[in-house]
PDB file of C-alpha atoms and ligand atoms in Angstrom:
ATOM      1  CA  VAL A1463     -86.375  50.874  54.027  1.00 50.00           C
ATOM      2  CA  THR A1464     -86.589  54.327  52.446  1.00 50.00           C
ATOM      3  CA  SER A1465     -89.796  55.931  53.545  1.00 61.00           C
ATOM      4  CA  GLY A1466     -89.593  59.612  52.668  1.00 64.00           C
ATOM      5  CA  TRP A1467     -88.919  60.522  56.307  1.00 66.00           C
ATOM      6  CA  ASP A1468     -86.134  63.076  56.668  1.00 74.00           C
ATOM      7  CA  PRO A1469     -84.744  63.211  60.233  1.00 69.00           C
ATOM      8  CA  ASP A1470     -83.276  66.734  59.916  1.00 72.00           C
ATOM      9  CA  ARG A1471     -86.504  68.152  58.565  1.00 68.00           C
ATOM     10  CA  TYR A1472     -88.592  66.314  61.181  1.00 61.00           C
ATOM     11  CA  LEU A1473     -86.449  67.648  64.027  1.00 62.00           C
ATOM     12  CA  LEU A1474     -86.803  71.294  62.879  1.00 62.00           C
ATOM     13  CA  PHE A1475     -89.759  71.684  65.255  1.00 66.00           C
ATOM     14  CA  HIS A1476     -88.296  69.518  67.960  1.00 73.00           C
ATOM     15  CA  ASP A1477     -89.768  71.384  70.950  1.00 77.00           C
ATOM     16  CA  HIS A1478     -93.326  71.425  69.593  1.00 80.00           C
ATOM     17  CA  ARG A1479     -93.104  67.743  68.697  1.00 81.00           C
ATOM     18  CA  LEU A1480     -91.656  66.823  72.083  1.00 88.00           C
ATOM     19  CA  ARG A1481     -94.256  68.560  74.220  1.00 92.00           C
ATOM     20  CA  PRO A1482     -97.105  66.047  73.576  1.00 95.00           C
ATOM     21  CA  ALA A1483     -94.753  63.157  74.398  1.00 96.00           C
ATOM     22  CA  HIS A1484     -94.099  64.776  77.801  1.00 95.00           C
ATOM     23  CA  ASP A1485     -97.821  65.370  78.339  1.00 96.00           C
ATOM     24  CA  LEU A1486     -98.531  61.722  77.453  1.00 98.00           C
ATOM     25  CA  LEU A1487     -95.817  60.299  79.703  1.00 97.00           C
ATOM     26  CA  ALA A1488     -97.030  62.468  82.599  1.00 96.00           C
ATOM     27  CA  ARG A1489    -100.256  60.427  82.689  1.00 96.00           C
ATOM     28  CA  VAL A1490     -98.612  56.974  82.592  1.00 96.00           C
ATOM     29  CA  PRO A1491     -98.970  55.315  86.029  1.00 90.00           C
ATOM     30  CA  ASP A1492     -95.803  55.424  88.086  1.00 79.00           C
ATOM     31  CA  ASP A1493     -95.587  51.640  88.533  1.00 77.00           C
ATOM     32  CA  ASP A1494     -92.458  49.596  88.117  1.00 85.00           C
ATOM     33  CA  VAL A1495     -91.538  49.395  84.460  1.00 95.00           C
ATOM     34  CA  SER A1496     -88.783  46.974  83.542  1.00 96.00           C
ATOM     35  CA  SER A1497     -89.367  46.786  79.786  1.00 97.00           C
ATOM     36  CA  MET A1498     -90.713  49.363  77.379  1.00 97.00           C
ATOM     37  CA  VAL A1499     -91.296  49.565  73.643  1.00 98.00           C
ATOM     38  CA  ASP A1500     -91.449  52.863  71.765  1.00 98.00           C
ATOM     39  CA  LEU A1501     -93.593  52.057  68.718  1.00 98.00           C
ATOM     40  CA  GLY A1502     -92.851  54.269  65.707  1.00 97.00           C
ATOM     41  CA  CYS A1503     -89.953  55.731  67.707  1.00 97.00           C
ATOM     42  CA  GLY A1504     -88.623  57.803  64.775  1.00 95.00           C
ATOM     43  CA  THR A1505     -85.420  59.616  65.715  1.00 94.00           C
ATOM     44  CA  GLY A1506     -85.855  58.531  69.328  1.00 95.00           C
ATOM     45  CA  VAL A1507     -87.044  61.889  70.670  1.00 92.00           C
ATOM     46  CA  ALA A1508     -88.859  60.139  73.534  1.00 95.00           C
ATOM     47  CA  PHE A1509     -85.871  57.968  74.481  1.00 96.00           C
ATOM     48  CA  ALA A1510     -84.332  60.399  76.975  1.00 92.00           C
ATOM     49  CA  MET A1511     -87.579  61.158  78.782  1.00 94.00           C
ATOM     50  CA  LEU A1512     -88.496  57.454  79.012  1.00 96.00           C
ATOM     51  CA  ARG A1513     -84.996  56.621  80.294  1.00 95.00           C
ATOM     52  CA  THR A1514     -85.178  59.380  82.887  1.00 94.00           C
ATOM     53  CA  ARG A1515     -88.578  58.218  84.093  1.00 95.00           C
ATOM     54  CA  TYR A1516     -87.677  54.490  84.150  1.00 95.00           C
ATOM     55  CA  PRO A1517     -83.874  54.353  84.446  1.00 94.00           C
ATOM     56  CA  ARG A1518     -83.672  50.587  84.965  1.00 93.00           C
ATOM     57  CA  ALA A1519     -86.090  49.576  82.214  1.00 96.00           C
ATOM     58  CA  GLU A1520     -84.980  47.992  78.953  1.00 96.00           C
ATOM     59  CA  TYR A1521     -85.877  50.242  76.045  1.00 97.00           C
ATOM     60  CA  LEU A1522     -86.608  49.086  72.495  1.00 98.00           C
ATOM     61  CA  GLY A1523     -87.396  51.609  69.756  1.00 98.00           C
ATOM     62  CA  VAL A1524     -89.239  50.164  66.739  1.00 98.00           C
ATOM     63  CA  ASP A1525     -89.637  52.005  63.445  1.00 98.00           C
ATOM     64  CA  LEU A1526     -90.091  51.322  59.748  1.00 96.00           C
ATOM     65  CA  SER A1527     -87.726  54.019  58.494  1.00 95.00           C
ATOM     66  CA  THR A1528     -84.009  53.302  58.153  1.00 96.00           C
ATOM     67  CA  GLU A1529     -83.235  57.039  58.036  1.00 94.00           C
ATOM     68  CA  MET A1530     -85.076  57.787  61.273  1.00 94.00           C
ATOM     69  CA  LEU A1531     -83.511  54.785  63.056  1.00 97.00           C
ATOM     70  CA  GLU A1532     -79.997  55.717  61.913  1.00 97.00           C
ATOM     71  CA  ARG A1533     -80.494  59.116  63.461  1.00 95.00           C
ATOM     72  CA  ALA A1534     -81.918  57.522  66.635  1.00 97.00           C
ATOM     73  CA  ALA A1535     -78.915  55.203  66.960  1.00 97.00           C
ATOM     74  CA  SER A1536     -76.411  58.011  66.430  1.00 96.00           C
ATOM     75  CA  ASP A1537     -78.166  60.429  68.851  1.00 95.00           C
ATOM     76  CA  HIS A1538     -78.789  57.709  71.476  1.00 95.00           C
ATOM     77  CA  PRO A1539     -76.176  54.958  71.195  1.00 95.00           C
ATOM     78  CA  ASP A1540     -77.328  53.404  74.468  1.00 93.00           C
ATOM     79  CA  GLY A1541     -80.825  52.631  73.103  1.00 94.00           C
ATOM     80  CA  GLU A1542     -81.821  49.486  71.256  1.00 97.00           C
ATOM     81  CA  TRP A1543     -83.354  50.092  67.823  1.00 98.00           C
ATOM     82  CA  LEU A1544     -85.255  47.712  65.588  1.00 98.00           C
ATOM     83  CA  LEU A1545     -86.343  48.112  61.963  1.00 98.00           C
ATOM     84  CA  ALA A1546     -89.819  46.561  61.857  1.00 98.00           C
ATOM     85  CA  ASP A1547     -93.368  47.253  60.743  1.00 97.00           C
ATOM     86  CA  ALA A1548     -95.601  48.063  63.701  1.00 97.00           C
ATOM     87  CA  ARG A1549     -98.598  46.711  61.779  1.00 95.00           C
ATOM     88  CA  VAL A1550     -97.267  43.194  62.267  1.00 95.00           C
ATOM     89  CA  TRP A1551     -94.345  43.294  64.715  1.00 97.00           C
ATOM     90  CA  ARG A1552     -95.191  42.286  68.288  1.00 97.00           C
ATOM     91  CA  PRO A1553     -92.858  41.808  71.280  1.00 97.00           C
ATOM     92  CA  HIS A1554     -91.839  38.184  72.014  1.00 96.00           C
ATOM     93  CA  GLU A1555     -92.434  38.670  75.746  1.00 97.00           C
ATOM     94  CA  PRO A1556     -95.099  40.798  77.467  1.00 98.00           C
ATOM     95  CA  VAL A1557     -93.777  44.322  78.166  1.00 98.00           C
ATOM     96  CA  ASP A1558     -94.646  46.812  80.908  1.00 97.00           C
ATOM     97  CA  LEU A1559     -95.097  49.844  78.679  1.00 98.00           C
ATOM     98  CA  ILE A1560     -95.930  50.380  75.028  1.00 98.00           C
ATOM     99  CA  PHE A1561     -95.415  54.055  74.275  1.00 98.00           C
ATOM    100  CA  SER A1562     -96.273  55.554  70.908  1.00 98.00           C
ATOM    101  CA  ASN A1563     -96.021  59.259  70.168  1.00 97.00           C
ATOM    102  CA  ALA A1564     -97.359  60.543  66.843  1.00 94.00           C
ATOM    103  CA  ALA A1565     -97.019  57.263  64.965  1.00 95.00           C
ATOM    104  CA  LEU A1566    -100.081  54.992  65.132  1.00 96.00           C
ATOM    105  CA  HIS A1567    -102.090  57.270  62.814  1.00 91.00           C
ATOM    106  CA  TRP A1568     -99.857  55.851  60.058  1.00 87.00           C
ATOM    107  CA  LEU A1569    -101.367  52.443  60.780  1.00 90.00           C
ATOM    108  CA  GLY A1570    -105.017  51.665  60.174  1.00 85.00           C
ATOM    109  CA  ASN A1571    -107.392  49.236  61.802  1.00 92.00           C
ATOM    110  CA  HIS A1572    -107.386  50.694  65.300  1.00 96.00           C
ATOM    111  CA  ALA A1573    -110.395  48.618  66.394  1.00 96.00           C
ATOM    112  CA  GLU A1574    -108.133  45.563  66.265  1.00 96.00           C
ATOM    113  CA  LEU A1575    -104.753  47.191  66.806  1.00 97.00           C
ATOM    114  CA  MET A1576    -105.445  48.787  70.198  1.00 98.00           C
ATOM    115  CA  PRO A1577    -106.743  45.648  72.006  1.00 98.00           C
ATOM    116  CA  GLU A1578    -103.946  43.652  70.344  1.00 98.00           C
ATOM    117  CA  LEU A1579    -101.360  46.014  71.792  1.00 98.00           C
ATOM    118  CA  ILE A1580    -102.988  45.690  75.225  1.00 98.00           C
ATOM    119  CA  SER A1581    -102.615  41.896  74.912  1.00 98.00           C
ATOM    120  CA  CYS A1582     -98.835  42.404  74.456  1.00 98.00           C
ATOM    121  CA  LEU A1583     -98.618  44.006  77.926  1.00 98.00           C
ATOM    122  CA  ALA A1584     -97.745  42.320  81.187  1.00 97.00           C
ATOM    123  CA  PRO A1585    -100.585  42.492  83.764  1.00 96.00           C
ATOM    124  CA  GLY A1586    -100.715  46.065  85.088  1.00 95.00           C
ATOM    125  CA  GLY A1587     -98.753  47.314  82.078  1.00 97.00           C
ATOM    126  CA  SER A1588     -99.782  50.423  80.136  1.00 98.00           C
ATOM    127  CA  LEU A1589    -100.398  51.405  76.547  1.00 98.00           C
ATOM    128  CA  ALA A1590     -99.763  55.137  76.030  1.00 98.00           C
ATOM    129  CA  VAL A1591    -100.653  56.624  72.649  1.00 98.00           C
ATOM    130  CA  GLN A1592    -100.737  60.121  71.197  1.00 98.00           C
ATOM    131  CA  MET A1593    -101.951  60.804  67.658  1.00 96.00           C
ATOM    132  CA  PRO A1594    -102.726  64.001  65.770  1.00 93.00           C
ATOM    133  CA  ALA A1595    -106.442  64.675  65.377  1.00 93.00           C
ATOM    134  CA  ASN A1596    -106.154  67.361  62.708  1.00 88.00           C
ATOM    135  CA  PHE A1597    -107.135  65.507  59.552  1.00 87.00           C
ATOM    136  CA  TYR A1598    -109.805  68.071  58.632  1.00 88.00           C
ATOM    137  CA  GLN A1599    -107.543  71.098  59.080  1.00 92.00           C
ATOM    138  CA  PRO A1600    -106.241  72.998  55.999  1.00 95.00           C
ATOM    139  CA  THR A1601    -102.785  71.445  56.522  1.00 95.00           C
ATOM    140  CA  HIS A1602    -104.295  68.114  55.453  1.00 92.00           C
ATOM    141  CA  THR A1603    -107.295  69.031  53.283  1.00 93.00           C
ATOM    142  CA  THR A1604    -104.935  71.055  51.046  1.00 96.00           C
ATOM    143  CA  ILE A1605    -102.839  67.956  50.344  1.00 94.00           C
ATOM    144  CA  ARG A1606    -105.934  66.069  49.237  1.00 93.00           C
ATOM    145  CA  GLU A1607    -107.099  69.023  47.112  1.00 94.00           C
ATOM    146  CA  LEU A1608    -103.782  69.165  45.251  1.00 95.00           C
ATOM    147  CA  VAL A1609    -103.725  65.429  44.620  1.00 94.00           C
ATOM    148  CA  ASP A1610    -107.244  65.633  43.173  1.00 93.00           C
ATOM    149  CA  GLU A1611    -107.054  68.910  41.265  1.00 92.00           C
ATOM    150  CA  LEU A1612    -103.700  68.717  39.482  1.00 90.00           C
ATOM    151  CA  ASP A1613    -102.161  66.159  37.121  1.00 89.00           C
ATOM    152  CA  TRP A1614     -99.256  64.140  38.478  1.00 91.00           C
ATOM    153  CA  SER A1615     -97.234  61.494  36.651  1.00 90.00           C
ATOM    154  CA  VAL A1616     -97.583  59.194  39.656  1.00 89.00           C
ATOM    155  CA  ASN A1617    -100.945  58.156  41.091  1.00 90.00           C
ATOM    156  CA  LEU A1618    -100.656  59.826  44.490  1.00 90.00           C
ATOM    157  CA  ARG A1619    -104.045  58.744  45.829  1.00 89.00           C
ATOM    158  CA  PRO A1620    -102.859  55.435  47.309  1.00 85.00           C
ATOM    159  CA  LEU A1621    -100.086  57.373  49.083  1.00 82.00           C
ATOM    160  CA  LEU A1622    -102.443  59.796  50.797  1.00 83.00           C
ATOM    161  CA  PRO A1623    -102.516  59.215  54.516  1.00 71.00           C
ATOM    162  CA  GLY A1624    -106.010  57.997  55.387  1.00 72.00           C
ATOM    163  CA  ASN A1625    -107.705  59.105  58.554  1.00 81.00           C
ATOM    164  CA  PRO A1626    -107.557  56.141  60.870  1.00 83.00           C
ATOM    165  CA  VAL A1627    -107.881  58.416  63.925  1.00 94.00           C
ATOM    166  CA  HIS A1628    -111.408  58.097  65.310  1.00 95.00           C
ATOM    167  CA  PRO A1629    -113.208  60.281  67.864  1.00 94.00           C
ATOM    168  CA  ALA A1630    -112.381  59.739  71.536  1.00 97.00           C
ATOM    169  CA  ASP A1631    -115.556  57.749  72.253  1.00 97.00           C
ATOM    170  CA  PHE A1632    -114.496  55.116  69.683  1.00 97.00           C
ATOM    171  CA  TYR A1633    -111.274  54.439  71.626  1.00 98.00           C
ATOM    172  CA  HIS A1634    -113.204  54.411  74.884  1.00 98.00           C
ATOM    173  CA  ARG A1635    -115.535  51.725  73.531  1.00 98.00           C
ATOM    174  CA  VAL A1636    -112.663  49.651  72.103  1.00 98.00           C
ATOM    175  CA  LEU A1637    -110.341  49.904  75.093  1.00 98.00           C
ATOM    176  CA  SER A1638    -112.588  49.915  78.157  1.00 98.00           C
ATOM    177  CA  PRO A1639    -113.418  46.150  77.984  1.00 97.00           C
ATOM    178  CA  VAL A1640    -109.685  45.305  78.093  1.00 97.00           C
ATOM    179  CA  SER A1641    -108.451  48.023  80.466  1.00 98.00           C
ATOM    180  CA  GLN A1642    -108.415  48.509  84.207  1.00 96.00           C
ATOM    181  CA  HIS A1643    -107.758  52.258  83.991  1.00 96.00           C
ATOM    182  CA  LEU A1644    -108.462  54.281  80.904  1.00 98.00           C
ATOM    183  CA  ASP A1645    -107.688  57.941  80.399  1.00 98.00           C
ATOM    184  CA  ILE A1646    -108.511  59.608  77.071  1.00 98.00           C
ATOM    185  CA  TRP A1647    -108.243  63.320  76.323  1.00 98.00           C
ATOM    186  CA  THR A1648    -107.546  65.855  73.582  1.00 97.00           C
ATOM    187  CA  THR A1649    -105.399  68.968  73.723  1.00 97.00           C
ATOM    188  CA  THR A1650    -105.135  71.769  71.168  1.00 96.00           C
ATOM    189  CA  TYR A1651    -101.669  73.324  71.105  1.00 94.00           C
ATOM    190  CA  HIS A1652    -101.620  76.842  69.638  1.00 93.00           C
ATOM    191  CA  GLN A1653     -98.145  76.667  68.225  1.00 90.00           C
ATOM    192  CA  PRO A1654     -96.452  79.983  67.384  1.00 91.00           C
ATOM    193  CA  LEU A1655     -94.075  79.297  64.508  1.00 91.00           C
ATOM    194  CA  ALA A1656     -91.406  81.666  63.189  1.00 91.00           C
ATOM    195  CA  GLY A1657     -89.986  81.907  59.665  1.00 92.00           C
ATOM    196  CA  GLU A1658     -91.129  82.584  56.101  1.00 93.00           C
ATOM    197  CA  ASP A1659     -93.262  79.520  55.471  1.00 93.00           C
ATOM    198  CA  PRO A1660     -93.288  77.546  58.711  1.00 94.00           C
ATOM    199  CA  VAL A1661     -96.538  75.602  58.318  1.00 95.00           C
ATOM    200  CA  THR A1662     -95.371  74.115  55.007  1.00 95.00           C
ATOM    201  CA  GLU A1663     -92.025  73.283  56.652  1.00 91.00           C
ATOM    202  CA  TRP A1664     -93.893  71.610  59.490  1.00 89.00           C
ATOM    203  CA  VAL A1665     -96.076  69.475  57.236  1.00 90.00           C
ATOM    204  CA  TYR A1666     -93.115  68.726  54.966  1.00 87.00           C
ATOM    205  CA  GLY A1667     -91.531  67.027  57.983  1.00 81.00           C
ATOM    206  CA  THR A1668     -94.553  64.711  58.409  1.00 79.00           C
ATOM    207  CA  ALA A1669     -97.588  64.157  56.141  1.00 82.00           C
ATOM    208  CA  LEU A1670     -96.140  65.798  53.029  1.00 88.00           C
ATOM    209  CA  GLY A1671     -92.662  64.232  53.124  1.00 84.00           C
ATOM    210  CA  PRO A1672     -93.541  60.648  52.112  1.00 79.00           C
ATOM    211  CA  LEU A1673     -95.828  61.958  49.348  1.00 87.00           C
ATOM    212  CA  LEU A1674     -93.268  64.326  47.821  1.00 90.00           C
ATOM    213  CA  GLY A1675     -90.698  61.535  47.998  1.00 88.00           C
ATOM    214  CA  ALA A1676     -92.734  59.669  45.363  1.00 90.00           C
ATOM    215  CA  LEU A1677     -92.633  62.548  42.825  1.00 92.00           C
ATOM    216  CA  ASN A1678     -89.774  63.504  40.519  1.00 93.00           C
ATOM    217  CA  PRO A1679     -87.835  66.648  41.563  1.00 94.00           C
ATOM    218  CA  ALA A1680     -89.705  69.027  39.205  1.00 95.00           C
ATOM    219  CA  GLU A1681     -93.125  67.780  40.297  1.00 95.00           C
ATOM    220  CA  SER A1682     -92.140  67.737  43.921  1.00 94.00           C
ATOM    221  CA  LYS A1683     -91.124  71.411  43.599  1.00 94.00           C
ATOM    222  CA  ARG A1684     -94.401  72.275  41.924  1.00 95.00           C
ATOM    223  CA  PHE A1685     -96.454  70.445  44.558  1.00 95.00           C
ATOM    224  CA  ARG A1686     -94.605  72.211  47.299  1.00 94.00           C
ATOM    225  CA  SER A1687     -95.039  75.676  45.816  1.00 95.00           C
ATOM    226  CA  GLU A1688     -98.794  75.177  45.164  1.00 96.00           C
ATOM    227  CA  TYR A1689     -99.186  73.815  48.679  1.00 97.00           C
ATOM    228  CA  SER A1690     -97.240  76.649  50.202  1.00 97.00           C
ATOM    229  CA  ALA A1691     -99.335  79.339  48.426  1.00 97.00           C
ATOM    230  CA  ARG A1692    -102.599  77.866  49.715  1.00 97.00           C
ATOM    231  CA  ILE A1693    -101.259  77.257  53.196  1.00 97.00           C
ATOM    232  CA  ARG A1694     -99.978  80.810  53.543  1.00 96.00           C
ATOM    233  CA  SER A1695    -103.454  82.124  52.958  1.00 96.00           C
ATOM    234  CA  ALA A1696    -105.032  79.576  55.347  1.00 96.00           C
ATOM    235  CA  TYR A1697    -102.475  80.370  58.097  1.00 97.00           C
ATOM    236  CA  PRO A1698    -101.470  84.009  57.541  1.00 95.00           C
ATOM    237  CA  ARG A1699     -98.214  85.301  58.943  1.00 95.00           C
ATOM    238  CA  ARG A1700     -98.818  88.091  61.443  1.00 93.00           C
ATOM    239  CA  PRO A1701     -97.029  91.446  61.199  1.00 94.00           C
ATOM    240  CA  ASP A1702     -94.874  90.374  64.158  1.00 92.00           C
ATOM    241  CA  GLY A1703     -93.591  87.462  62.036  1.00 92.00           C
ATOM    242  CA  ILE A1704     -95.480  84.736  63.924  1.00 92.00           C
ATOM    243  CA  THR A1705     -97.706  82.155  62.237  1.00 94.00           C
ATOM    244  CA  LEU A1706    -100.069  80.413  64.634  1.00 94.00           C
ATOM    245  CA  LEU A1707    -100.673  76.721  63.906  1.00 94.00           C
ATOM    246  CA  PRO A1708    -103.473  75.265  66.054  1.00 95.00           C
ATOM    247  CA  PHE A1709    -102.861  71.538  66.414  1.00 93.00           C
ATOM    248  CA  THR A1710    -105.247  69.121  68.151  1.00 95.00           C
ATOM    249  CA  ARG A1711    -103.908  65.844  69.489  1.00 96.00           C
ATOM    250  CA  LEU A1712    -105.691  62.827  70.947  1.00 98.00           C
ATOM    251  CA  PHE A1713    -104.153  61.001  73.907  1.00 98.00           C
ATOM    252  CA  MET A1714    -104.950  57.704  75.583  1.00 98.00           C
ATOM    253  CA  VAL A1715    -103.424  55.739  78.434  1.00 98.00           C
ATOM    254  CA  ALA A1716    -104.900  52.276  79.025  1.00 98.00           C
ATOM    255  CA  THR A1717    -103.724  49.897  81.745  1.00 97.00           C
ATOM    256  CA  ARG A1718    -104.097  46.138  81.436  1.00 97.00           C
ATOM    257  CA  PRO A1719    -105.876  44.541  84.409  1.00 96.00           C
ATOM    258  CA  LEU A1720    -103.659  42.786  86.978  1.00 93.00           C
TER     259      LEU A1720
HETATM  260  C1  SAM B 834     -94.261  61.616  63.197  1.00 63.41           C
HETATM  261  S1  SAM B 834     -93.007  60.389  63.397  1.00 63.41           S
HETATM  262  C2  SAM B 834     -92.987  60.210  65.176  1.00 63.41           C
HETATM  263  C3  SAM B 834     -91.658  59.718  65.694  1.00 63.41           C
HETATM  264  C4  SAM B 834     -91.479  59.703  67.209  1.00 63.41           C
HETATM  265  N1  SAM B 834     -92.393  58.783  67.866  1.00 63.41           N
HETATM  266  C5  SAM B 834     -91.606  61.099  67.792  1.00 63.41           C
HETATM  267  O1  SAM B 834     -92.364  61.286  68.726  1.00 63.41           O
HETATM  268  O2  SAM B 834     -90.913  62.000  67.310  1.00 63.41           O
HETATM  269  C6  SAM B 834     -93.834  58.923  62.842  1.00 63.41           C
HETATM  270  C7  SAM B 834     -92.940  57.706  62.774  1.00 63.41           C
HETATM  271  O3  SAM B 834     -93.750  56.562  62.553  1.00 63.41           O
HETATM  272  C8  SAM B 834     -93.007  55.679  61.753  1.00 63.41           C
HETATM  273  N2  SAM B 834     -93.905  54.704  61.126  1.00 63.41           N
HETATM  274  C9  SAM B 834     -94.863  54.926  60.199  1.00 63.41           C
HETATM  275  N3  SAM B 834     -95.461  53.769  59.859  1.00 63.41           N
HETATM  276  C10 SAM B 834     -94.867  52.797  60.599  1.00 63.41           C
HETATM  277  C11 SAM B 834     -95.031  51.385  60.693  1.00 63.41           C
HETATM  278  N4  SAM B 834     -95.952  50.745  59.967  1.00 63.41           N
HETATM  279  N5  SAM B 834     -94.235  50.698  61.545  1.00 63.41           N
HETATM  280  C12 SAM B 834     -93.302  51.339  62.295  1.00 63.41           C
HETATM  281  N6  SAM B 834     -93.102  52.676  62.246  1.00 63.41           N
HETATM  282  C13 SAM B 834     -93.873  53.397  61.407  1.00 63.41           C
HETATM  283  C14 SAM B 834     -92.314  56.579  60.754  1.00 63.41           C
HETATM  284  O4  SAM B 834     -91.213  55.920  60.148  1.00 63.41           O
HETATM  285  C15 SAM B 834     -91.911  57.751  61.638  1.00 63.41           C
HETATM  286  O5  SAM B 834     -90.614  57.610  62.157  1.00 63.41           O
END
């Protein structure tokens, strides 16, 4: 499955992308975990931290991108990796932990998805999810502006990521009836990025990548340069060379009743 995800580009900002996964895992209860699923595992950046935390647990990474999974399998040959669509794939047996870092915002229908994932857990098991909550920031509004304002040979509108990420109280309402413990919070990371055009590079590795993958090379270049010009004025580079990218993320850890 070719999805427009480029592992090398995605991993450019490895440390910034890893930090929320650590912050999420830190709030997962310390109970015995013997099986865990990493939903939308990508290149497997969370594999090592999950393995360290639960050394005896079976790990299964699930993702829809062949490119990302190939990278995961080559970086972490001792993991188990499965090409599957998280919208429909469910574990055969109940698992102790479903972990998902920066992936479920690619799937819609969270009112049904979240309780369904809880039902895939063993009693006392946990669902741990982190998703970006930055849909209304210039990084994302600029993509929508360019799709609307300029002419493209491909209809890009169906490819635009929607905003399935709701406010925290929505997840509290959906998850509290099916959870014993529920912990929901947001964190804004003020990420100092170095380089000429780092915010465009960042978004290229996520929201922009699949969209540009649908355009021909000339159009893709044009989209990127228009995007970059607007983004550089929205996130100016400071004289010391740093560009600050504020990034808000929503976290939730829900534990299935015993
Ligand atoms: C931003 S990356 C996050 C990867 C990894 N969890 C991490 O923390 O680095 C999002 C991942 O979600 C995957 N993804 C998107 N839609 C998916 C779906 N329907 N089923 C499974 N994976 C999906 C993409 O292929 C991509 O690898």
